[in-house]
């Protein structure tokens, strides 16, 4: 037998203790990686199921228990259903605006999902901050022009709120007569029988600041500060403005004139798309944009130092949700007609030059019909 044959047939030397330990460590590391991946996938599934539950309670998979509906009264269950319907609509709108979210949701990387969601929330917070700052400034000049309201500073919200006669009047619900000195004093003192936080029917939302407690929808969401044809108002400043925020307001003597003059004459580069274009409004005001506009307006009438969801007992999140539900959950046919009429009013006011889109296939059908008739004549 040749030496090479003897070498090839000889048994392998036994593995050393070090080799066995190294092999076990590799196996343990691989197992840990598998467990980590499985845990991440499980967490991702839980996150997605939670989002599904918050977005659309009707899409929960079979066998997924929903602890939130246990032991609820019928009224509480209806409230929860409305919350989830509202969230589902918002989630659907977000997917239409940011379709990349679908890819992130389908990825097994939980960190990527968390990072993406954080970036979205940071962007939303930044946009809200910009809108609040813009309206904080604009509101000073609107009120000076309409009401001669003084003293108000464009730099902060000091002296606003209930202690300011004009701001207090606008923040007062239609349930109370702000012009009555005793009522005004009771509201400012926080008397329980004059708790303005129990009502979202504020005068700043009503046309001419006069609402009817027996017909709450009459004039609702038609105040000039929300919108008015050919005037810069809250909605236009937020959704239709291309200007950057200015921080130079001129002198105390003529702040309004100098400030607007600077905005109009400042040289700029290429015009950026306004928010309405980015949100693909396509010449149509949305119910949620109206609700958002109302929140920004009301907040800037207060003396809050910075954004907060609840200020002096007024819940801005609940206020926003109330307005969203007003548009999206009309209780009867009459309410639906009123909501549709209100949206048409906003559309005509905000987009007066919009032309309704036509039937893009009408010309194709007409040409096909004529060609068909022509062929018959030739035959």
PDB file of N, CA and C in Angstrom, residues 9-77:
ATOM      1  N   UNK A   9      -6.565   6.996   4.303  1.00  0.00           N
ATOM      2  CA  UNK A   9      -7.482   6.123   5.020  1.00  0.00           C
ATOM      3  C   UNK A   9      -7.334   6.199   6.522  1.00  0.00           C
ATOM      4  N   UNK A  10      -6.357   6.948   6.996  1.00  0.00           N
ATOM      5  CA  UNK A  10      -6.137   7.037   8.436  1.00  0.00           C
ATOM      6  C   UNK A  10      -7.224   7.875   9.081  1.00  0.00           C
ATOM      7  N   UNK A  11      -7.683   7.550  10.286  1.00  0.00           N
ATOM      8  CA  UNK A  11      -8.765   8.296  10.950  1.00  0.00           C
ATOM      9  C   UNK A  11      -8.334   9.712  11.317  1.00  0.00           C
ATOM     10  N   UNK A  12      -9.359  10.649  11.345  1.00  0.00           N
ATOM     11  CA  UNK A  12      -9.072  12.036  11.710  1.00  0.00           C
ATOM     12  C   UNK A  12      -8.720  12.107  13.180  1.00  0.00           C
ATOM     13  N   UNK A  13      -7.819  12.995  13.527  1.00  0.00           N
ATOM     14  CA  UNK A  13      -7.453  13.123  14.939  1.00  0.00           C
ATOM     15  C   UNK A  13      -8.636  13.646  15.741  1.00  0.00           C
ATOM     16  N   UNK A  14      -8.803  13.225  16.972  1.00  0.00           N
ATOM     17  CA  UNK A  14      -9.926  13.688  17.795  1.00  0.00           C
ATOM     18  C   UNK A  14      -9.868  15.195  18.010  1.00  0.00           C
ATOM     19  N   UNK A  15     -11.085  15.841  18.032  1.00  0.00           N
ATOM     20  CA  UNK A  15     -11.148  17.298  18.226  1.00  0.00           C
ATOM     21  C   UNK A  15     -10.659  17.654  19.618  1.00  0.00           C
ATOM     22  N   UNK A  16      -9.917  18.719  19.660  1.00  0.00           N
ATOM     23  CA  UNK A  16      -9.418  19.174  20.948  1.00  0.00           C
ATOM     24  C   UNK A  16     -10.544  19.819  21.746  1.00  0.00           C
ATOM     25  N   UNK A  17     -10.321  20.020  23.016  1.00  0.00           N
ATOM     26  CA  UNK A  17     -11.309  20.650  23.879  1.00  0.00           C
ATOM     27  C   UNK A  17     -11.601  22.071  23.410  1.00  0.00           C
ATOM     28  N   UNK A  18     -10.558  22.767  22.932  1.00  0.00           N
ATOM     29  CA  UNK A  18     -10.745  24.132  22.451  1.00  0.00           C
ATOM     30  C   UNK A  18     -11.665  24.165  21.234  1.00  0.00           C
ATOM     31  N   UNK A  19     -11.480  23.153  20.324  1.00  0.00           N
ATOM     32  CA  UNK A  19     -12.330  23.104  19.135  1.00  0.00           C
ATOM     33  C   UNK A  19     -13.790  22.860  19.509  1.00  0.00           C
ATOM     34  N   UNK A  20     -14.017  21.973  20.485  1.00  0.00           N
ATOM     35  CA  UNK A  20     -15.380  21.688  20.913  1.00  0.00           C
ATOM     36  C   UNK A  20     -16.040  22.932  21.517  1.00  0.00           C
ATOM     37  N   UNK A  21     -15.281  23.641  22.325  1.00  0.00           N
ATOM     38  CA  UNK A  21     -15.815  24.861  22.939  1.00  0.00           C
ATOM     39  C   UNK A  21     -16.153  25.898  21.868  1.00  0.00           C
ATOM     40  N   UNK A  22     -15.246  26.046  20.886  1.00  0.00           N
ATOM     41  CA  UNK A  22     -15.485  27.010  19.811  1.00  0.00           C
ATOM     42  C   UNK A  22     -16.729  26.639  19.011  1.00  0.00           C
ATOM     43  N   UNK A  23     -16.897  25.324  18.748  1.00  0.00           N
ATOM     44  CA  UNK A  23     -18.071  24.861  18.007  1.00  0.00           C
ATOM     45  C   UNK A  23     -19.352  25.143  18.780  1.00  0.00           C
ATOM     46  N   UNK A  24     -19.330  24.860  20.075  1.00  0.00           N
ATOM     47  CA  UNK A  24     -20.506  25.131  20.901  1.00  0.00           C
ATOM     48  C   UNK A  24     -20.826  26.629  20.946  1.00  0.00           C
ATOM     49  N   UNK A  25     -19.799  27.452  21.003  1.00  0.00           N
ATOM     50  CA  UNK A  25     -20.009  28.901  21.033  1.00  0.00           C
ATOM     51  C   UNK A  25     -20.650  29.382  19.731  1.00  0.00           C
ATOM     52  N   UNK A  26     -20.188  28.803  18.585  1.00  0.00           N
ATOM     53  CA  UNK A  26     -20.781  29.176  17.303  1.00  0.00           C
ATOM     54  C   UNK A  26     -22.250  28.772  17.243  1.00  0.00           C
ATOM     55  N   UNK A  27     -22.541  27.554  17.721  1.00  0.00           N
ATOM     56  CA  UNK A  27     -23.928  27.092  17.731  1.00  0.00           C
ATOM     57  C   UNK A  27     -24.801  27.972  18.630  1.00  0.00           C
ATOM     58  N   UNK A  28     -24.251  28.348  19.784  1.00  0.00           N
ATOM     59  CA  UNK A  28     -24.992  29.197  20.705  1.00  0.00           C
ATOM     60  C   UNK A  28     -25.244  30.578  20.098  1.00  0.00           C
ATOM     61  N   UNK A  29     -24.244  31.114  19.409  1.00  0.00           N
ATOM     62  CA  UNK A  29     -24.394  32.415  18.771  1.00  0.00           C
ATOM     63  C   UNK A  29     -25.458  32.373  17.674  1.00  0.00           C
ATOM     64  N   UNK A  30     -25.429  31.298  16.867  1.00  0.00           N
ATOM     65  CA  UNK A  30     -26.436  31.149  15.815  1.00  0.00           C
ATOM     66  C   UNK A  30     -27.837  31.037  16.416  1.00  0.00           C
ATOM     67  N   UNK A  31     -27.929  30.286  17.518  1.00  0.00           N
ATOM     68  CA  UNK A  31     -29.231  30.125  18.166  1.00  0.00           C
ATOM     69  C   UNK A  31     -29.739  31.451  18.724  1.00  0.00           C
ATOM     70  N   UNK A  32     -28.832  32.230  19.313  1.00  0.00           N
ATOM     71  CA  UNK A  32     -29.219  33.543  19.842  1.00  0.00           C
ATOM     72  C   UNK A  32     -29.703  34.468  18.730  1.00  0.00           C
ATOM     73  N   UNK A  33     -29.028  34.395  17.576  1.00  0.00           N
ATOM     74  CA  UNK A  33     -29.446  35.213  16.442  1.00  0.00           C
ATOM     75  C   UNK A  33     -30.829  34.808  15.953  1.00  0.00           C
ATOM     76  N   UNK A  34     -31.081  33.490  15.924  1.00  0.00           N
ATOM     77  CA  UNK A  34     -32.395  33.000  15.514  1.00  0.00           C
ATOM     78  C   UNK A  34     -33.476  33.459  16.490  1.00  0.00           C
ATOM     79  N   UNK A  35     -33.173  33.385  17.791  1.00  0.00           N
ATOM     80  CA  UNK A  35     -34.135  33.823  18.804  1.00  0.00           C
ATOM     81  C   UNK A  35     -34.393  35.319  18.700  1.00  0.00           C
ATOM     82  N   UNK A  36     -33.318  36.089  18.460  1.00  0.00           N
ATOM     83  CA  UNK A  36     -33.473  37.543  18.338  1.00  0.00           C
ATOM     84  C   UNK A  36     -34.347  37.884  17.140  1.00  0.00           C
ATOM     85  N   UNK A  37     -34.117  37.175  16.017  1.00  0.00           N
ATOM     86  CA  UNK A  37     -34.922  37.420  14.820  1.00  0.00           C
ATOM     87  C   UNK A  37     -36.378  37.053  15.067  1.00  0.00           C
ATOM     88  N   UNK A  38     -36.582  35.916  15.755  1.00  0.00           N
ATOM     89  CA  UNK A  38     -37.954  35.491  16.050  1.00  0.00           C
ATOM     90  C   UNK A  38     -38.640  36.482  16.978  1.00  0.00           C
ATOM     91  N   UNK A  39     -37.894  36.969  17.981  1.00  0.00           N
ATOM     92  CA  UNK A  39     -38.458  37.949  18.917  1.00  0.00           C
ATOM     93  C   UNK A  39     -38.808  39.239  18.203  1.00  0.00           C
ATOM     94  N   UNK A  40     -37.902  39.681  17.307  1.00  0.00           N
ATOM     95  CA  UNK A  40     -38.158  40.905  16.549  1.00  0.00           C
ATOM     96  C   UNK A  40     -39.397  40.755  15.681  1.00  0.00           C
ATOM     97  N   UNK A  41     -39.508  39.584  15.029  1.00  0.00           N
ATOM     98  CA  UNK A  41     -40.683  39.341  14.188  1.00  0.00           C
ATOM     99  C   UNK A  41     -41.952  39.331  15.023  1.00  0.00           C
ATOM    100  N   UNK A  42     -41.876  38.703  16.215  1.00  0.00           N
ATOM    101  CA  UNK A  42     -43.037  38.652  17.095  1.00  0.00           C
ATOM    102  C   UNK A  42     -43.434  40.055  17.541  1.00  0.00           C
ATOM    103  N   UNK A  43     -42.427  40.864  17.912  1.00  0.00           N
ATOM    104  CA  UNK A  43     -42.717  42.236  18.313  1.00  0.00           C
ATOM    105  C   UNK A  43     -43.333  43.005  17.155  1.00  0.00           C
ATOM    106  N   UNK A  44     -42.790  42.782  15.949  1.00  0.00           N
ATOM    107  CA  UNK A  44     -43.323  43.472  14.776  1.00  0.00           C
ATOM    108  C   UNK A  44     -44.781  43.081  14.551  1.00  0.00           C
ATOM    109  N   UNK A  45     -45.075  41.775  14.718  1.00  0.00           N
ATOM    110  CA  UNK A  45     -46.455  41.327  14.548  1.00  0.00           C
ATOM    111  C   UNK A  45     -47.368  41.989  15.569  1.00  0.00           C
ATOM    112  N   UNK A  46     -46.877  42.101  16.812  1.00  0.00           N
ATOM    113  CA  UNK A  46     -47.676  42.739  17.856  1.00  0.00           C
ATOM    114  C   UNK A  46     -47.923  44.202  17.515  1.00  0.00           C
ATOM    115  N   UNK A  47     -46.862  44.890  17.035  1.00  0.00           N
ATOM    116  CA  UNK A  47     -47.004  46.297  16.661  1.00  0.00           C
ATOM    117  C   UNK A  47     -48.023  46.459  15.543  1.00  0.00           C
ATOM    118  N   UNK A  48     -47.911  45.588  14.514  1.00  0.00           N
ATOM    119  CA  UNK A  48     -48.826  45.685  13.379  1.00  0.00           C
ATOM    120  C   UNK A  48     -50.255  45.380  13.811  1.00  0.00           C
ATOM    121  N   UNK A  49     -50.421  44.343  14.659  1.00  0.00           N
ATOM    122  CA  UNK A  49     -51.760  44.017  15.143  1.00  0.00           C
ATOM    123  C   UNK A  49     -52.335  45.175  15.952  1.00  0.00           C
ATOM    124  N   UNK A  50     -51.481  45.814  16.754  1.00  0.00           N
ATOM    125  CA  UNK A  50     -51.937  46.964  17.532  1.00  0.00           C
ATOM    126  C   UNK A  50     -52.363  48.094  16.609  1.00  0.00           C
ATOM    127  N   UNK A  51     -51.552  48.358  15.578  1.00  0.00           N
ATOM    128  CA  UNK A  51     -51.901  49.408  14.622  1.00  0.00           C
ATOM    129  C   UNK A  51     -53.191  49.067  13.895  1.00  0.00           C
ATOM    130  N   UNK A  52     -53.341  47.780  13.551  1.00  0.00           N
ATOM    131  CA  UNK A  52     -54.580  47.361  12.895  1.00  0.00           C
ATOM    132  C   UNK A  52     -55.762  47.574  13.823  1.00  0.00           C
ATOM    133  N   UNK A  53     -55.566  47.226  15.096  1.00  0.00           N
ATOM    134  CA  UNK A  53     -56.644  47.390  16.055  1.00  0.00           C
ATOM    135  C   UNK A  53     -57.013  48.843  16.245  1.00  0.00           C
ATOM    136  N   UNK A  54     -56.003  49.722  16.222  1.00  0.00           N
ATOM    137  CA  UNK A  54     -56.273  51.146  16.369  1.00  0.00           C
ATOM    138  C   UNK A  54     -56.843  51.725  15.086  1.00  0.00           C
ATOM    139  N   UNK A  55     -56.399  51.187  13.945  1.00  0.00           N
ATOM    140  CA  UNK A  55     -56.836  51.746  12.678  1.00  0.00           C
ATOM    141  C   UNK A  55     -58.198  51.221  12.268  1.00  0.00           C
ATOM    142  N   UNK A  56     -58.371  49.914  12.301  1.00  0.00           N
ATOM    143  CA  UNK A  56     -59.647  49.349  11.865  1.00  0.00           C
ATOM    144  C   UNK A  56     -59.952  48.124  12.706  1.00  0.00           C
ATOM    145  N   UNK A  57     -60.820  48.282  13.669  1.00  0.00           N
ATOM    146  CA  UNK A  57     -61.155  47.193  14.583  1.00  0.00           C
ATOM    147  C   UNK A  57     -61.825  46.036  13.866  1.00  0.00           C
ATOM    148  N   UNK A  58     -62.351  46.265  12.645  1.00  0.00           N
ATOM    149  CA  UNK A  58     -63.025  45.202  11.907  1.00  0.00           C
ATOM    150  C   UNK A  58     -62.035  44.254  11.248  1.00  0.00           C
ATOM    151  N   UNK A  59     -60.734  44.633  11.187  1.00  0.00           N
ATOM    152  CA  UNK A  59     -59.752  43.831  10.472  1.00  0.00           C
ATOM    153  C   UNK A  59     -58.910  42.957  11.394  1.00  0.00           C
ATOM    154  N   UNK A  60     -59.248  42.904  12.666  1.00  0.00           N
ATOM    155  CA  UNK A  60     -58.480  42.077  13.580  1.00  0.00           C
ATOM    156  C   UNK A  60     -58.591  40.611  13.173  1.00  0.00           C
ATOM    157  N   UNK A  61     -57.472  39.886  13.151  1.00  0.00           N
ATOM    158  CA  UNK A  61     -57.508  38.489  12.712  1.00  0.00           C
ATOM    159  C   UNK A  61     -58.282  37.612  13.681  1.00  0.00           C
ATOM    160  N   UNK A  62     -58.765  36.504  13.167  1.00  0.00           N
ATOM    161  CA  UNK A  62     -59.537  35.580  13.991  1.00  0.00           C
ATOM    162  C   UNK A  62     -58.677  35.048  15.131  1.00  0.00           C
ATOM    163  N   UNK A  63     -59.234  35.014  16.298  1.00  0.00           N
ATOM    164  CA  UNK A  63     -58.499  34.526  17.452  1.00  0.00           C
ATOM    165  C   UNK A  63     -57.752  35.605  18.210  1.00  0.00           C
ATOM    166  N   UNK A  64     -57.722  36.827  17.666  1.00  0.00           N
ATOM    167  CA  UNK A  64     -57.047  37.923  18.355  1.00  0.00           C
ATOM    168  C   UNK A  64     -58.040  38.573  19.307  1.00  0.00           C
ATOM    169  N   UNK A  65     -57.804  38.411  20.585  1.00  0.00           N
ATOM    170  CA  UNK A  65     -58.713  38.950  21.591  1.00  0.00           C
ATOM    171  C   UNK A  65     -58.505  40.447  21.745  1.00  0.00           C
ATOM    172  N   UNK A  66     -59.585  41.155  21.841  1.00  0.00           N
ATOM    173  CA  UNK A  66     -59.530  42.603  22.018  1.00  0.00           C
ATOM    174  C   UNK A  66     -59.959  42.929  23.441  1.00  0.00           C
ATOM    175  N   UNK A  67     -58.999  43.134  24.338  1.00  0.00           N
ATOM    176  CA  UNK A  67     -59.352  43.365  25.743  1.00  0.00           C
ATOM    177  C   UNK A  67     -60.086  44.675  25.970  1.00  0.00           C
ATOM    178  N   UNK A  68     -59.992  45.609  25.021  1.00  0.00           N
ATOM    179  CA  UNK A  68     -60.594  46.920  25.233  1.00  0.00           C
ATOM    180  C   UNK A  68     -62.119  46.871  25.238  1.00  0.00           C
ATOM    181  N   UNK A  69     -62.706  45.884  24.557  1.00  0.00           N
ATOM    182  CA  UNK A  69     -64.167  45.868  24.459  1.00  0.00           C
ATOM    183  C   UNK A  69     -64.811  45.020  25.552  1.00  0.00           C
ATOM    184  N   UNK A  70     -63.980  44.378  26.366  1.00  0.00           N
ATOM    185  CA  UNK A  70     -64.535  43.564  27.439  1.00  0.00           C
ATOM    186  C   UNK A  70     -65.094  44.458  28.545  1.00  0.00           C
ATOM    187  N   UNK A  71     -66.238  44.070  29.060  1.00  0.00           N
ATOM    188  CA  UNK A  71     -66.873  44.748  30.196  1.00  0.00           C
ATOM    189  C   UNK A  71     -67.258  46.198  29.892  1.00  0.00           C
ATOM    190  N   UNK A  72     -67.506  46.513  28.623  1.00  0.00           N
ATOM    191  CA  UNK A  72     -67.934  47.859  28.260  1.00  0.00           C
ATOM    192  C   UNK A  72     -69.453  47.906  28.127  1.00  0.00           C
ATOM    193  N   UNK A  73     -70.016  49.052  28.470  1.00  0.00           N
ATOM    194  CA  UNK A  73     -71.434  49.252  28.215  1.00  0.00           C
ATOM    195  C   UNK A  73     -71.635  49.477  26.725  1.00  0.00           C
ATOM    196  N   UNK A  74     -72.877  49.438  26.275  1.00  0.00           N
ATOM    197  CA  UNK A  74     -73.160  49.641  24.858  1.00  0.00           C
ATOM    198  C   UNK A  74     -72.707  51.022  24.407  1.00  0.00           C
ATOM    199  N   UNK A  75     -72.936  52.029  25.246  1.00  0.00           N
ATOM    200  CA  UNK A  75     -72.523  53.392  24.896  1.00  0.00           C
ATOM    201  C   UNK A  75     -71.005  53.497  24.813  1.00  0.00           C
ATOM    202  N   UNK A  76     -70.318  52.873  25.761  1.00  0.00           N
ATOM    203  CA  UNK A  76     -68.854  52.905  25.749  1.00  0.00           C
ATOM    204  C   UNK A  76     -68.298  52.168  24.536  1.00  0.00           C
ATOM    205  N   UNK A  77     -68.953  51.069  24.161  1.00  0.00           N
ATOM    206  CA  UNK A  77     -68.504  50.324  22.984  1.00  0.00           C
ATOM    207  C   UNK A  77     -68.706  51.143  21.713  1.00  0.00           C
TER     208      UNK A  77
END
